């Protein structure tokens, strides 16, 4: 018995070592942790993930840095705006695929994406590109730290004389007149061998081929002269048999000469001109190709002009024929819509059927509300509580993506029921981005003299002062949430006992402990009381009068997804419904929705 007890510390030590990541690994499995002081390193030993401090500060951050660049350069930082003030930080990968940065074991500092119960056996891994990714058991990437990482910045990725372009597939290529040195390796994306000239230089009759849009090669083995002109630079390179390329040192003057292989070239917009030494045979092929290209251009242009002339003639003929037909029909007695449709249908099948107003009126019982599709006798949309809760969660995740997870931060500014589209599975899609504003970096607010939006959904600071931020969308979301729960519109809401709007009515019921009375009558049989009460509570938090009292969408998503305690709400903004005269005092310019709207499909963590 004592022998077995002595083995317990050893087993516990082995278990702890399995659950704690050492510096030699490049990945993190579900429920494994990375503690402050430990790191994980990419397979090629180029990038490292761990905790660090800046200068002499005691604040701790979690980030990724390059091990090959000195001084240390950070590629990504998770908690730049929320540092940890101790060395007890822990990074943990949860079972639902989220990376959780914790302080002291239980205080959440940062989280990636949002919970997804459909994720199994997630793994977090730092790639050779410096990108931290989370994959599911099907190897699908469900989140990544830097999806737009520039792979071409890696030194020597395309080898000698190779050229890199992030927009190409494969990533690396050879300059015209060059070919892969190791063709078989090149085919399996091993570009380290680079490229070589198809024909060797003879240093007698060589010339130069111009390549434009180039980020110039590595200059550590180059020679330069600040006073030479471009012609002098060319003459110097042609006289030196070891010279392989030249370019201007600055945009218009100076000379750069390269000797030997060209390293770290890449194609970029607005790049420089690079002149690479080639054989006479290569340059002669250029002249032949130019001649062929001119002939092809002439043929294409002449064919296009002929086609346009024919199209114009046909269009003119059709227009004149239509004009004669219209003229010949003048003077005929007018027909009813039904008669005209009957006559046309006898000639040829109609693409779309038409009906007279009398038929439509008779078929709908004079447009009775009881015949309106999607509604029952009490004028309530036929969606049960689980479906409405699903819609609320989907809208929240969509706003979280726009505010935090998108490459450019987006404030919608016109979130309302009319701008939420539902697919056949009742998944919500946020649409109509005609009034949206984009922000770069850490920007998340702005001011405007022209307030646009929809009455009933706009926040008080936006309506009064033209100040909008991500918290303006949070306010609109809160209004929309209460509308979905109650089945009533905030704008124009009325109650027999008071003149409060929907927000004020919800607040009255909350103070009286009767929040369940806000729920639409048709939902009582399909709902869970605790879920409804929590949803209404969150809605009231979102419509607070002061910006600082409203939660962010990341907090809203967390509150909707767990049963933790919630802060008490204060009296909401726009407590009572304003009269028409009061509406006139607000400098609001309500703009119509944009015609060219965009629908964003909600995505999981990137």
CSV table of C-alpha atoms in Angstrom, one decimal, residues 84-469:
chain,number,residue,atom,x,y,z
A,84,UNK,CA,-1.4,41.4,-17.3
A,85,UNK,CA,0.2,43.1,-14.3
A,86,UNK,CA,1.7,39.8,-12.9
A,87,UNK,CA,3.6,36.7,-14.1
A,88,UNK,CA,0.6,34.3,-13.6
A,89,UNK,CA,-0.7,34.6,-17.1
A,90,UNK,CA,-1.8,31.3,-18.8
A,91,UNK,CA,-2.9,30.6,-22.4
A,92,UNK,CA,-5.4,27.7,-22.6
A,93,UNK,CA,-7.1,26.1,-25.6
A,94,UNK,CA,-10.7,25.2,-24.7
A,95,UNK,CA,-12.7,22.2,-26.0
A,96,UNK,CA,-14.8,24.5,-28.2
A,97,UNK,CA,-11.7,25.8,-30.1
A,98,UNK,CA,-11.2,29.1,-28.3
A,99,UNK,CA,-7.9,30.4,-27.1
A,100,UNK,CA,-8.3,31.9,-23.6
A,101,UNK,CA,-5.8,34.2,-22.0
A,102,UNK,CA,-6.3,34.0,-18.2
A,103,UNK,CA,-4.7,35.9,-15.3
A,104,UNK,CA,-4.4,34.2,-12.0
A,105,UNK,CA,-6.2,31.1,-13.3
A,106,UNK,CA,-9.7,32.5,-13.6
A,107,UNK,CA,-9.7,36.2,-14.8
A,108,UNK,CA,-10.4,36.3,-18.6
A,109,UNK,CA,-8.1,38.8,-20.3
A,110,UNK,CA,-8.7,37.9,-23.9
A,111,UNK,CA,-10.4,35.2,-26.0
A,112,UNK,CA,-10.3,34.3,-29.7
A,113,UNK,CA,-13.5,34.1,-31.7
A,114,UNK,CA,-16.6,32.7,-29.9
A,115,UNK,CA,-17.8,29.4,-28.6
A,116,UNK,CA,-18.8,26.7,-31.1
A,117,UNK,CA,-20.1,23.4,-29.8
A,118,UNK,CA,-19.5,21.8,-33.2
A,119,UNK,CA,-15.7,21.8,-32.8
A,120,UNK,CA,-14.0,18.6,-31.9
A,121,UNK,CA,-10.4,18.0,-30.9
A,122,UNK,CA,-9.0,21.5,-31.7
A,123,UNK,CA,-5.3,22.1,-31.9
A,124,UNK,CA,-3.5,25.4,-31.9
A,125,UNK,CA,-0.2,25.6,-33.8
A,126,UNK,CA,2.3,28.3,-34.7
A,127,UNK,CA,3.2,27.9,-38.4
A,128,UNK,CA,6.6,28.6,-40.1
A,129,UNK,CA,5.0,31.8,-41.4
A,130,UNK,CA,4.5,33.2,-37.9
A,131,UNK,CA,0.8,32.7,-38.0
A,132,UNK,CA,-1.0,31.1,-35.0
A,133,UNK,CA,-3.9,29.0,-36.2
A,134,UNK,CA,-6.6,26.8,-34.5
A,135,UNK,CA,-7.7,23.7,-36.5
A,136,UNK,CA,-10.5,21.3,-35.8
A,137,UNK,CA,-10.3,17.5,-36.2
A,138,UNK,CA,-10.9,17.9,-40.0
A,139,UNK,CA,-7.8,20.2,-40.3
A,140,UNK,CA,-10.1,23.2,-41.1
A,141,UNK,CA,-8.7,26.5,-39.8
A,142,UNK,CA,-11.4,28.0,-37.5
A,143,UNK,CA,-9.3,30.9,-36.2
A,144,UNK,CA,-5.9,32.5,-37.1
A,145,UNK,CA,-3.9,35.4,-35.6
A,146,UNK,CA,-2.9,37.0,-38.8
A,147,UNK,CA,-4.8,35.8,-42.0
A,148,UNK,CA,-3.2,38.5,-44.1
A,149,UNK,CA,0.4,37.7,-43.1
A,150,UNK,CA,3.0,38.6,-45.7
A,151,UNK,CA,4.8,35.3,-46.4
A,152,UNK,CA,7.2,37.0,-48.9
A,153,UNK,CA,8.9,38.8,-46.1
A,154,UNK,CA,10.7,35.6,-45.1
A,155,UNK,CA,14.3,35.8,-46.2
A,156,UNK,CA,15.3,33.4,-49.0
A,157,UNK,CA,11.8,31.9,-49.4
A,158,UNK,CA,12.2,31.6,-53.2
A,159,UNK,CA,15.9,30.9,-53.3
A,160,UNK,CA,18.6,32.6,-55.5
A,161,UNK,CA,17.1,34.5,-58.5
A,162,UNK,CA,13.6,33.5,-57.5
A,163,UNK,CA,10.8,36.1,-57.2
A,164,UNK,CA,7.9,36.1,-54.7
A,165,UNK,CA,4.4,37.3,-55.2
A,166,UNK,CA,1.7,36.9,-52.5
A,167,UNK,CA,-1.0,37.0,-55.1
A,168,UNK,CA,0.3,34.1,-57.1
A,169,UNK,CA,-0.1,30.4,-56.7
A,170,UNK,CA,2.5,29.0,-56.4
A,171,UNK,CA,4.0,31.7,-54.4
A,172,UNK,CA,7.4,31.7,-56.1
A,173,UNK,CA,8.4,32.0,-59.7
A,174,UNK,CA,11.4,32.6,-62.0
A,175,UNK,CA,12.2,35.8,-63.9
A,176,UNK,CA,11.8,35.5,-67.7
A,177,UNK,CA,14.9,33.8,-69.1
A,178,UNK,CA,15.4,31.8,-65.9
A,179,UNK,CA,14.2,28.3,-64.9
A,180,UNK,CA,14.0,26.3,-61.6
A,181,UNK,CA,17.4,24.9,-60.6
A,182,UNK,CA,15.7,21.8,-59.0
A,183,UNK,CA,12.6,21.1,-61.0
A,184,UNK,CA,11.3,18.2,-58.9
A,185,UNK,CA,11.7,20.1,-55.7
A,186,UNK,CA,10.0,23.1,-57.2
A,187,UNK,CA,7.0,21.0,-58.1
A,188,UNK,CA,6.5,20.1,-54.4
A,189,UNK,CA,6.8,23.8,-53.3
A,190,UNK,CA,10.4,23.5,-52.2
A,191,UNK,CA,11.7,26.7,-53.7
A,192,UNK,CA,15.0,27.0,-51.7
A,193,UNK,CA,17.1,25.9,-54.7
A,194,UNK,CA,16.0,29.0,-56.6
A,195,UNK,CA,16.4,29.7,-60.3
A,196,UNK,CA,19.2,29.7,-62.9
A,197,UNK,CA,19.6,31.3,-66.3
A,198,UNK,CA,18.5,29.2,-69.3
A,199,UNK,CA,21.6,30.4,-71.3
A,200,UNK,CA,24.9,31.3,-69.7
A,201,UNK,CA,26.3,34.8,-70.2
A,202,UNK,CA,29.3,35.1,-72.6
A,203,UNK,CA,30.4,38.6,-71.4
A,204,UNK,CA,30.8,39.7,-75.1
A,205,UNK,CA,27.4,40.5,-76.5
A,206,UNK,CA,25.2,40.5,-73.5
A,207,UNK,CA,22.4,43.0,-72.9
A,208,UNK,CA,19.7,43.8,-70.3
A,209,UNK,CA,16.1,43.0,-69.8
A,210,UNK,CA,13.9,45.4,-67.9
A,211,UNK,CA,11.6,44.0,-65.1
A,212,UNK,CA,9.2,46.5,-63.6
A,213,UNK,CA,7.3,46.5,-60.3
A,214,UNK,CA,10.1,44.9,-58.4
A,215,UNK,CA,11.1,45.2,-54.7
A,216,UNK,CA,14.8,45.3,-55.3
A,217,UNK,CA,17.0,42.3,-54.3
A,218,UNK,CA,19.0,42.1,-51.1
A,219,UNK,CA,21.7,44.9,-51.3
A,220,UNK,CA,24.1,43.4,-48.8
A,221,UNK,CA,26.4,42.2,-51.6
A,222,UNK,CA,25.8,45.1,-54.0
A,223,UNK,CA,27.8,48.1,-54.9
A,224,UNK,CA,26.5,51.7,-55.3
A,225,UNK,CA,27.5,55.1,-56.5
A,226,UNK,CA,25.3,58.1,-55.7
A,227,UNK,CA,26.5,60.3,-58.6
A,228,UNK,CA,26.1,58.0,-61.6
A,229,UNK,CA,23.3,58.3,-64.2
A,230,UNK,CA,21.3,55.4,-65.4
A,231,UNK,CA,23.3,55.2,-68.6
A,232,UNK,CA,26.6,55.3,-66.7
A,233,UNK,CA,25.3,52.6,-64.4
A,234,UNK,CA,24.5,50.4,-67.5
A,235,UNK,CA,27.9,50.9,-69.0
A,236,UNK,CA,29.7,50.0,-65.8
A,237,UNK,CA,27.7,46.8,-65.4
A,238,UNK,CA,28.2,45.7,-69.1
A,239,UNK,CA,32.0,46.1,-68.7
A,240,UNK,CA,32.1,44.0,-65.6
A,241,UNK,CA,31.6,40.3,-66.4
A,242,UNK,CA,30.6,39.5,-62.7
A,243,UNK,CA,27.8,42.1,-62.7
A,244,UNK,CA,24.4,40.5,-63.0
A,245,UNK,CA,21.9,43.4,-62.7
A,246,UNK,CA,21.6,47.2,-62.1
A,247,UNK,CA,19.1,49.7,-61.0
A,248,UNK,CA,18.9,53.4,-59.9
A,249,UNK,CA,19.8,53.9,-56.2
A,250,UNK,CA,17.0,56.4,-55.8
A,251,UNK,CA,14.0,57.0,-58.1
A,252,UNK,CA,15.9,59.1,-60.6
A,253,UNK,CA,19.6,59.0,-59.8
A,254,UNK,CA,22.4,57.0,-58.3
A,255,UNK,CA,23.5,53.5,-59.3
A,256,UNK,CA,23.2,50.0,-57.7
A,257,UNK,CA,25.1,47.0,-59.1
A,258,UNK,CA,24.5,43.4,-58.1
A,259,UNK,CA,27.1,40.6,-58.5
A,260,UNK,CA,26.2,37.0,-58.4
A,261,UNK,CA,22.8,35.6,-57.6
A,262,UNK,CA,19.8,38.0,-56.8
A,263,UNK,CA,18.2,37.3,-53.5
A,264,UNK,CA,14.8,38.1,-51.9
A,265,UNK,CA,13.1,39.6,-55.0
A,266,UNK,CA,9.4,40.2,-54.9
A,267,UNK,CA,6.7,41.7,-57.1
A,268,UNK,CA,4.8,44.6,-55.6
A,269,UNK,CA,2.6,47.5,-56.7
A,270,UNK,CA,4.6,50.6,-57.2
A,271,UNK,CA,7.9,48.7,-57.3
A,272,UNK,CA,11.1,49.8,-59.0
A,273,UNK,CA,12.7,48.9,-62.4
A,274,UNK,CA,15.4,46.3,-62.3
A,275,UNK,CA,17.7,45.6,-65.3
A,276,UNK,CA,19.0,42.0,-65.4
A,277,UNK,CA,21.9,41.0,-67.7
A,278,UNK,CA,20.7,38.5,-70.4
A,279,UNK,CA,22.2,36.9,-73.5
A,280,UNK,CA,21.7,38.3,-77.0
A,281,UNK,CA,19.6,35.2,-77.9
A,282,UNK,CA,17.2,36.0,-75.1
A,283,UNK,CA,16.8,39.6,-76.1
A,284,UNK,CA,16.3,38.7,-79.7
A,285,UNK,CA,13.3,36.5,-78.6
A,286,UNK,CA,11.9,39.6,-76.9
A,287,UNK,CA,11.9,41.5,-80.2
A,288,UNK,CA,10.2,38.6,-82.0
A,289,UNK,CA,7.6,38.4,-79.3
A,290,UNK,CA,6.9,42.2,-79.4
A,291,UNK,CA,6.3,41.9,-83.2
A,292,UNK,CA,3.9,39.0,-82.7
A,293,UNK,CA,2.1,40.9,-79.9
A,294,UNK,CA,1.6,44.0,-82.1
A,295,UNK,CA,0.0,41.8,-84.8
A,296,UNK,CA,-2.3,40.2,-82.2
A,297,UNK,CA,-3.3,43.6,-80.8
A,298,UNK,CA,-4.1,44.9,-84.3
A,299,UNK,CA,-6.3,41.8,-85.0
A,300,UNK,CA,-8.1,42.2,-81.7
A,301,UNK,CA,-8.7,45.9,-82.1
A,302,UNK,CA,-10.0,45.6,-85.6
A,303,UNK,CA,-12.3,42.7,-84.7
A,304,UNK,CA,-13.7,44.6,-81.6
A,305,UNK,CA,-14.4,47.7,-83.7
A,306,UNK,CA,-16.2,45.6,-86.4
A,307,UNK,CA,-18.3,43.9,-83.7
A,308,UNK,CA,-19.2,47.2,-82.1
A,309,UNK,CA,-20.3,48.6,-85.5
A,310,UNK,CA,-22.5,45.6,-86.1
A,311,UNK,CA,-24.1,45.9,-82.6
A,312,UNK,CA,-24.8,49.6,-83.2
A,313,UNK,CA,-26.5,48.9,-86.5
A,314,UNK,CA,-28.6,46.2,-85.0
A,315,UNK,CA,-29.5,48.4,-82.0
A,316,UNK,CA,-30.5,51.2,-84.4
A,317,UNK,CA,-32.6,48.8,-86.4
A,318,UNK,CA,-34.4,47.5,-83.3
A,319,UNK,CA,-35.1,51.1,-82.0
A,320,UNK,CA,-36.6,52.2,-85.3
A,321,UNK,CA,-38.8,49.1,-85.5
A,322,UNK,CA,-40.0,49.7,-82.0
A,323,UNK,CA,-40.7,53.3,-82.8
A,324,UNK,CA,-42.8,52.4,-85.8
A,325,UNK,CA,-44.7,49.8,-83.8
A,326,UNK,CA,-45.5,52.4,-81.1
A,327,UNK,CA,-46.6,55.0,-83.7
A,328,UNK,CA,-48.9,52.5,-85.3
A,329,UNK,CA,-50.6,51.7,-82.0
A,330,UNK,CA,-51.5,55.3,-81.3
A,331,UNK,CA,-55.3,56.0,-81.5
A,332,UNK,CA,-56.4,52.5,-80.5
A,333,UNK,CA,-58.8,52.3,-77.5
A,334,UNK,CA,-57.1,51.5,-74.2
A,335,UNK,CA,-57.5,48.0,-72.9
A,336,UNK,CA,-57.7,46.8,-69.3
A,337,UNK,CA,-54.7,45.0,-67.8
A,338,UNK,CA,-56.7,41.7,-67.8
A,339,UNK,CA,-57.7,42.1,-71.5
A,340,UNK,CA,-54.3,43.1,-72.6
A,341,UNK,CA,-52.8,40.1,-70.8
A,342,UNK,CA,-55.4,37.8,-72.5
A,343,UNK,CA,-54.6,39.1,-75.9
A,344,UNK,CA,-50.8,38.9,-75.4
A,345,UNK,CA,-51.1,35.3,-74.1
A,346,UNK,CA,-52.9,34.2,-77.2
A,347,UNK,CA,-49.8,35.4,-79.3
A,348,UNK,CA,-47.0,33.9,-77.2
A,349,UNK,CA,-46.5,32.6,-73.6
A,350,UNK,CA,-45.9,35.4,-71.1
A,351,UNK,CA,-42.7,35.4,-69.1
A,352,UNK,CA,-44.6,36.6,-65.9
A,353,UNK,CA,-48.4,36.4,-65.3
A,354,UNK,CA,-50.3,39.6,-64.6
A,355,UNK,CA,-53.5,40.0,-62.7
A,356,UNK,CA,-56.1,42.8,-62.4
A,357,UNK,CA,-56.6,44.7,-59.2
A,358,UNK,CA,-60.1,43.4,-58.9
A,359,UNK,CA,-58.9,39.8,-58.9
A,360,UNK,CA,-56.2,40.5,-56.3
A,361,UNK,CA,-58.7,42.4,-54.1
A,362,UNK,CA,-61.2,39.5,-54.3
A,363,UNK,CA,-58.6,36.8,-53.6
A,364,UNK,CA,-57.2,38.5,-50.5
A,365,UNK,CA,-60.6,39.5,-49.1
A,366,UNK,CA,-59.9,43.2,-49.7
A,367,UNK,CA,-56.3,42.8,-48.4
A,368,UNK,CA,-57.4,41.4,-45.0
A,369,UNK,CA,-54.6,41.2,-42.4
A,370,UNK,CA,-55.6,37.5,-41.8
A,371,UNK,CA,-54.4,36.6,-45.2
A,372,UNK,CA,-50.9,38.1,-44.7
A,373,UNK,CA,-48.2,35.5,-45.2
A,374,UNK,CA,-46.2,34.6,-42.1
A,375,UNK,CA,-48.6,36.0,-39.6
A,376,UNK,CA,-51.5,34.6,-37.5
A,377,UNK,CA,-54.7,36.1,-36.2
A,378,UNK,CA,-53.0,38.2,-33.6
A,379,UNK,CA,-50.5,39.6,-36.0
A,380,UNK,CA,-47.4,37.9,-34.6
A,381,UNK,CA,-44.7,36.4,-36.7
A,382,UNK,CA,-44.8,32.6,-36.4
A,383,UNK,CA,-41.3,32.0,-34.8
A,384,UNK,CA,-41.0,30.0,-31.6
A,385,UNK,CA,-38.6,31.0,-28.8
A,386,UNK,CA,-35.7,28.7,-29.8
A,387,UNK,CA,-35.8,30.1,-33.3
A,388,UNK,CA,-35.8,33.7,-32.0
A,389,UNK,CA,-33.0,32.9,-29.5
A,390,UNK,CA,-31.0,31.5,-32.4
A,391,UNK,CA,-31.6,34.7,-34.4
A,392,UNK,CA,-30.5,36.9,-31.5
A,393,UNK,CA,-27.3,34.9,-31.0
A,394,UNK,CA,-26.5,35.0,-34.7
A,395,UNK,CA,-27.0,38.8,-34.9
A,396,UNK,CA,-24.7,39.2,-31.9
A,397,UNK,CA,-22.0,37.1,-33.5
A,398,UNK,CA,-22.3,39.1,-36.7
A,399,UNK,CA,-21.8,42.4,-34.9
A,400,UNK,CA,-18.9,40.9,-33.0
A,401,UNK,CA,-17.3,40.0,-36.3
A,402,UNK,CA,-17.8,43.5,-37.7
A,403,UNK,CA,-16.5,45.3,-34.6
A,404,UNK,CA,-13.5,43.1,-33.6
A,405,UNK,CA,-12.7,40.2,-36.0
A,406,UNK,CA,-13.0,41.9,-39.4
A,407,UNK,CA,-9.7,43.1,-41.0
A,408,UNK,CA,-11.3,46.6,-41.0
A,409,UNK,CA,-13.5,47.6,-38.0
A,410,UNK,CA,-17.0,48.3,-39.3
A,411,UNK,CA,-19.8,50.3,-37.6
A,412,UNK,CA,-23.1,49.5,-39.3
A,413,UNK,CA,-25.1,52.6,-38.1
A,414,UNK,CA,-28.5,51.3,-39.3
A,415,UNK,CA,-29.0,48.0,-37.5
A,416,UNK,CA,-32.8,47.3,-37.4
A,417,UNK,CA,-35.2,44.5,-38.1
A,418,UNK,CA,-35.6,45.4,-41.7
A,419,UNK,CA,-31.9,44.9,-42.3
A,420,UNK,CA,-31.7,41.4,-40.9
A,421,UNK,CA,-32.2,38.7,-43.6
A,422,UNK,CA,-33.1,35.1,-42.7
A,423,UNK,CA,-32.1,32.1,-44.9
A,424,UNK,CA,-34.1,28.9,-45.1
A,425,UNK,CA,-32.5,27.6,-41.9
A,426,UNK,CA,-33.4,30.9,-40.1
A,427,UNK,CA,-29.7,31.9,-39.9
A,428,UNK,CA,-29.6,35.7,-39.7
A,429,UNK,CA,-27.5,37.8,-42.1
A,430,UNK,CA,-26.8,41.5,-41.5
A,431,UNK,CA,-27.5,43.4,-44.7
A,432,UNK,CA,-27.6,47.0,-46.1
A,433,UNK,CA,-24.2,48.5,-45.4
A,434,UNK,CA,-25.0,51.8,-47.2
A,435,UNK,CA,-24.6,53.8,-44.0
A,436,UNK,CA,-21.7,51.8,-42.6
A,437,UNK,CA,-18.3,53.4,-41.7
A,438,UNK,CA,-15.0,51.6,-41.7
A,439,UNK,CA,-12.1,52.2,-39.3
A,440,UNK,CA,-8.5,51.2,-39.3
A,441,UNK,CA,-6.2,50.2,-36.4
A,442,UNK,CA,-7.6,51.1,-33.0
A,443,UNK,CA,-10.1,53.6,-34.2
A,444,UNK,CA,-13.7,52.9,-33.0
A,445,UNK,CA,-15.6,56.2,-32.9
A,446,UNK,CA,-16.2,59.4,-35.0
A,447,UNK,CA,-18.4,62.5,-35.2
A,448,UNK,CA,-20.6,63.7,-38.1
A,449,UNK,CA,-22.7,66.7,-38.8
A,450,UNK,CA,-25.1,64.6,-40.8
A,451,UNK,CA,-26.9,62.1,-38.6
A,452,UNK,CA,-28.4,59.3,-40.5
A,453,UNK,CA,-30.3,56.2,-39.4
A,454,UNK,CA,-33.7,54.9,-38.4
A,455,UNK,CA,-35.8,56.5,-35.6
A,456,UNK,CA,-36.3,54.1,-32.8
A,457,UNK,CA,-32.9,52.4,-33.2
A,458,UNK,CA,-30.3,55.2,-33.1
A,459,UNK,CA,-28.4,55.9,-29.8
A,460,UNK,CA,-29.0,59.1,-27.9
A,461,UNK,CA,-25.4,60.4,-28.3
A,462,UNK,CA,-25.7,59.9,-32.1
A,463,UNK,CA,-29.1,61.6,-32.4
A,464,UNK,CA,-28.1,64.6,-30.2
A,465,UNK,CA,-24.5,65.2,-31.0
A,466,UNK,CA,-23.6,63.2,-34.1
A,467,UNK,CA,-21.2,61.0,-32.1
A,468,UNK,CA,-21.1,57.4,-33.1
A,469,UNK,CA,-19.0,54.4,-32.1
